[in-house]
Protein backbone atom coordinates (compact mmCIF):
# COMPACT_ATOMS: atom_id res chain seq x y z
CA UNK A 1 0.00 0.00 0.00
CA UNK A 2 1.48 3.29 -1.12
CA UNK A 3 0.37 6.85 -0.32
CA UNK A 4 -0.53 7.25 -4.00
CA UNK A 5 -2.79 4.20 -3.84
CA UNK A 6 -4.48 5.41 -0.65
CA UNK A 7 -5.00 8.86 -2.17
CA UNK A 8 -6.53 7.43 -5.34
CA UNK A 9 -8.89 5.19 -3.34
CA UNK A 10 -9.87 8.01 -0.98
CA UNK A 11 -10.69 10.32 -3.89
CA UNK A 12 -12.73 7.49 -5.47
CA UNK A 13 -14.64 7.08 -2.19
CA UNK A 14 -15.43 10.81 -2.10
CA UNK A 15 -16.51 10.81 -5.73
CA UNK A 16 -18.81 7.85 -5.08
CA UNK A 17 -20.37 9.52 -2.03
CA UNK A 18 -20.65 12.79 -3.95
CA UNK A 19 -22.50 11.08 -6.80
CA UNK A 20 -24.74 9.09 -4.45
CA UNK A 21 -25.68 12.29 -2.61
CA UNK A 22 -26.42 14.17 -5.83
CA UNK A 23 -23.59 16.68 -5.51
CA UNK A 24 -21.82 15.90 -8.76
CA UNK A 25 -19.27 18.10 -10.42
CA UNK A 26 -17.23 19.46 -7.54
CA UNK A 27 -13.57 18.63 -8.19
CA UNK A 28 -11.85 16.62 -5.45
CA UNK A 29 -8.05 16.67 -5.25
CA UNK A 30 -5.34 16.09 -2.69
CA UNK A 31 -5.63 19.66 -1.47
CA UNK A 32 -9.38 19.41 -0.90
CA UNK A 33 -10.27 19.69 2.77
CA UNK A 34 -13.48 17.65 2.97
CA UNK A 35 -14.78 19.23 6.18
CA UNK A 36 -14.20 22.74 4.80
CA UNK A 37 -14.61 22.44 1.04
CA UNK A 38 -17.38 19.87 0.62
CA UNK A 39 -20.54 21.41 2.01
CA UNK A 40 -22.35 18.07 1.78
CA UNK A 41 -19.73 16.22 3.85
CA UNK A 42 -20.81 15.80 7.47
CA UNK A 43 -19.99 13.61 10.48
CA UNK A 44 -22.24 10.78 9.28
CA UNK A 45 -20.53 10.72 5.89
CA UNK A 46 -17.16 10.89 7.68
CA UNK A 47 -17.84 7.49 9.19
CA UNK A 48 -19.13 6.13 5.90
CA UNK A 49 -16.05 7.36 4.02
CA UNK A 50 -13.67 5.80 6.56
CA UNK A 51 -15.53 2.48 6.40
CA UNK A 52 -15.60 2.52 2.61
CA UNK A 53 -11.88 3.35 2.42
CA UNK A 54 -11.05 0.62 4.92
CA UNK A 55 -12.98 -1.88 2.80
CA UNK A 56 -11.46 -0.69 -0.49
CA UNK A 57 -7.92 -0.97 0.91
CA UNK A 58 -8.66 -4.13 2.90
CA UNK A 59 -7.13 -2.60 6.04
CA UNK A 60 -8.31 -1.89 9.55
CA UNK A 61 -8.81 1.75 10.48
CA UNK A 62 -9.73 1.80 14.20
CA UNK A 63 -13.07 3.37 15.13
CA UNK A 64 -11.40 5.87 17.46
CA UNK A 65 -9.42 7.49 14.61
CA UNK A 66 -10.95 10.24 12.50
CA UNK A 67 -8.69 10.53 9.48
CA UNK A 68 -10.21 13.90 8.61
CA UNK A 69 -9.12 15.68 11.81
CA UNK A 70 -5.77 16.22 13.48
CA UNK A 71 -5.02 13.93 16.41
CA UNK A 72 -6.00 16.65 18.90
CA UNK A 73 -9.17 17.38 16.91
CA UNK A 74 -8.37 21.04 16.34
CA UNK A 75 -7.42 21.01 12.66
CA UNK A 76 -9.40 19.82 9.65
CA UNK A 77 -7.19 17.85 7.28
CA UNK A 78 -6.85 17.85 3.51
CA UNK A 79 -7.06 14.61 1.58
CA UNK A 80 -3.24 14.56 1.34
CA UNK A 81 -2.98 14.90 5.11
CA UNK A 82 -5.65 12.25 5.62
CA UNK A 83 -3.63 9.89 3.43
CA UNK A 84 -0.66 10.39 5.76
CA UNK A 85 -2.86 9.52 8.76
CA UNK A 86 -4.14 6.37 7.05
CA UNK A 87 -0.65 5.20 6.10
CA UNK A 88 0.68 5.89 9.59
CA UNK A 89 -2.28 4.12 11.23
CA UNK A 90 -2.01 1.06 9.00
CA UNK A 91 1.75 0.85 9.47
CA UNK A 92 1.36 1.03 13.28
CA UNK A 93 -1.27 -1.70 13.10
CA UNK A 94 1.06 -3.90 11.06
CA UNK A 95 3.87 -3.41 13.60
CA UNK A 96 1.65 -4.82 16.35
CA UNK A 97 1.02 -8.06 14.42
mmCIF file of C-alpha atoms in Angstrom:
data_model
loop_
_atom_site.group_PDB
_atom_site.id
_atom_site.type_symbol
_atom_site.label_atom_id
_atom_site.label_comp_id
_atom_site.label_asym_id
_atom_site.label_seq_id
_atom_site.Cartn_x
_atom_site.Cartn_y
_atom_site.Cartn_z
ATOM 1 C CA UNK A 1 0.000 0.000 0.000
ATOM 2 C CA UNK A 2 1.477 3.294 -1.116
ATOM 3 C CA UNK A 3 0.374 6.850 -0.318
ATOM 4 C CA UNK A 4 -0.528 7.255 -3.995
ATOM 5 C CA UNK A 5 -2.789 4.196 -3.842
ATOM 6 C CA UNK A 6 -4.475 5.414 -0.646
ATOM 7 C CA UNK A 7 -5.002 8.860 -2.167
ATOM 8 C CA UNK A 8 -6.532 7.430 -5.341
ATOM 9 C CA UNK A 9 -8.890 5.193 -3.345
ATOM 10 C CA UNK A 10 -9.874 8.015 -0.983
ATOM 11 C CA UNK A 11 -10.694 10.315 -3.890
ATOM 12 C CA UNK A 12 -12.729 7.492 -5.468
ATOM 13 C CA UNK A 13 -14.640 7.084 -2.193
ATOM 14 C CA UNK A 14 -15.427 10.807 -2.098
ATOM 15 C CA UNK A 15 -16.512 10.808 -5.734
ATOM 16 C CA UNK A 16 -18.814 7.847 -5.080
ATOM 17 C CA UNK A 17 -20.366 9.522 -2.032
ATOM 18 C CA UNK A 18 -20.652 12.792 -3.946
ATOM 19 C CA UNK A 19 -22.496 11.077 -6.801
ATOM 20 C CA UNK A 20 -24.736 9.085 -4.454
ATOM 21 C CA UNK A 21 -25.684 12.288 -2.609
ATOM 22 C CA UNK A 22 -26.416 14.168 -5.831
ATOM 23 C CA UNK A 23 -23.590 16.683 -5.511
ATOM 24 C CA UNK A 24 -21.820 15.898 -8.758
ATOM 25 C CA UNK A 25 -19.273 18.097 -10.418
ATOM 26 C CA UNK A 26 -17.228 19.462 -7.544
ATOM 27 C CA UNK A 27 -13.573 18.628 -8.186
ATOM 28 C CA UNK A 28 -11.852 16.622 -5.449
ATOM 29 C CA UNK A 29 -8.052 16.670 -5.252
ATOM 30 C CA UNK A 30 -5.337 16.088 -2.686
ATOM 31 C CA UNK A 31 -5.626 19.665 -1.472
ATOM 32 C CA UNK A 32 -9.378 19.405 -0.897
ATOM 33 C CA UNK A 33 -10.274 19.691 2.773
ATOM 34 C CA UNK A 34 -13.481 17.650 2.968
ATOM 35 C CA UNK A 35 -14.775 19.234 6.179
ATOM 36 C CA UNK A 36 -14.196 22.741 4.797
ATOM 37 C CA UNK A 37 -14.607 22.435 1.043
ATOM 38 C CA UNK A 38 -17.379 19.871 0.615
ATOM 39 C CA UNK A 39 -20.544 21.405 2.009
ATOM 40 C CA UNK A 40 -22.350 18.072 1.781
ATOM 41 C CA UNK A 41 -19.727 16.216 3.845
ATOM 42 C CA UNK A 42 -20.813 15.801 7.469
ATOM 43 C CA UNK A 43 -19.991 13.611 10.483
ATOM 44 C CA UNK A 44 -22.243 10.779 9.282
ATOM 45 C CA UNK A 45 -20.530 10.723 5.894
ATOM 46 C CA UNK A 46 -17.161 10.892 7.677
ATOM 47 C CA UNK A 47 -17.837 7.488 9.190
ATOM 48 C CA UNK A 48 -19.132 6.125 5.902
ATOM 49 C CA UNK A 49 -16.046 7.356 4.023
ATOM 50 C CA UNK A 50 -13.673 5.798 6.559
ATOM 51 C CA UNK A 51 -15.533 2.480 6.404
ATOM 52 C CA UNK A 52 -15.601 2.518 2.605
ATOM 53 C CA UNK A 53 -11.885 3.346 2.420
ATOM 54 C CA UNK A 54 -11.049 0.619 4.919
ATOM 55 C CA UNK A 55 -12.979 -1.883 2.799
ATOM 56 C CA UNK A 56 -11.458 -0.694 -0.489
ATOM 57 C CA UNK A 57 -7.922 -0.971 0.908
ATOM 58 C CA UNK A 58 -8.659 -4.134 2.904
ATOM 59 C CA UNK A 59 -7.127 -2.603 6.041
ATOM 60 C CA UNK A 60 -8.313 -1.891 9.552
ATOM 61 C CA UNK A 61 -8.814 1.748 10.480
ATOM 62 C CA UNK A 62 -9.732 1.800 14.195
ATOM 63 C CA UNK A 63 -13.068 3.372 15.129
ATOM 64 C CA UNK A 64 -11.396 5.869 17.456
ATOM 65 C CA UNK A 65 -9.417 7.491 14.613
ATOM 66 C CA UNK A 66 -10.953 10.236 12.501
ATOM 67 C CA UNK A 67 -8.693 10.527 9.482
ATOM 68 C CA UNK A 68 -10.213 13.902 8.607
ATOM 69 C CA UNK A 69 -9.122 15.683 11.811
ATOM 70 C CA UNK A 70 -5.768 16.220 13.481
ATOM 71 C CA UNK A 71 -5.019 13.934 16.411
ATOM 72 C CA UNK A 72 -6.004 16.648 18.898
ATOM 73 C CA UNK A 73 -9.168 17.378 16.911
ATOM 74 C CA UNK A 74 -8.374 21.040 16.337
ATOM 75 C CA UNK A 75 -7.419 21.005 12.662
ATOM 76 C CA UNK A 76 -9.399 19.822 9.649
ATOM 77 C CA UNK A 77 -7.192 17.847 7.277
ATOM 78 C CA UNK A 78 -6.845 17.847 3.510
ATOM 79 C CA UNK A 79 -7.060 14.614 1.575
ATOM 80 C CA UNK A 80 -3.242 14.556 1.336
ATOM 81 C CA UNK A 81 -2.979 14.901 5.115
ATOM 82 C CA UNK A 82 -5.652 12.247 5.620
ATOM 83 C CA UNK A 83 -3.626 9.891 3.426
ATOM 84 C CA UNK A 84 -0.661 10.386 5.761
ATOM 85 C CA UNK A 85 -2.864 9.518 8.757
ATOM 86 C CA UNK A 86 -4.142 6.365 7.055
ATOM 87 C CA UNK A 87 -0.647 5.196 6.102
ATOM 88 C CA UNK A 88 0.681 5.889 9.593
ATOM 89 C CA UNK A 89 -2.280 4.123 11.225
ATOM 90 C CA UNK A 90 -2.010 1.063 9.003
ATOM 91 C CA UNK A 91 1.755 0.852 9.473
ATOM 92 C CA UNK A 92 1.360 1.026 13.278
ATOM 93 C CA UNK A 93 -1.268 -1.700 13.097
ATOM 94 C CA UNK A 94 1.061 -3.903 11.057
ATOM 95 C CA UNK A 95 3.874 -3.411 13.600
ATOM 96 C CA UNK A 96 1.647 -4.820 16.354
ATOM 97 C CA UNK A 97 1.020 -8.065 14.424
#
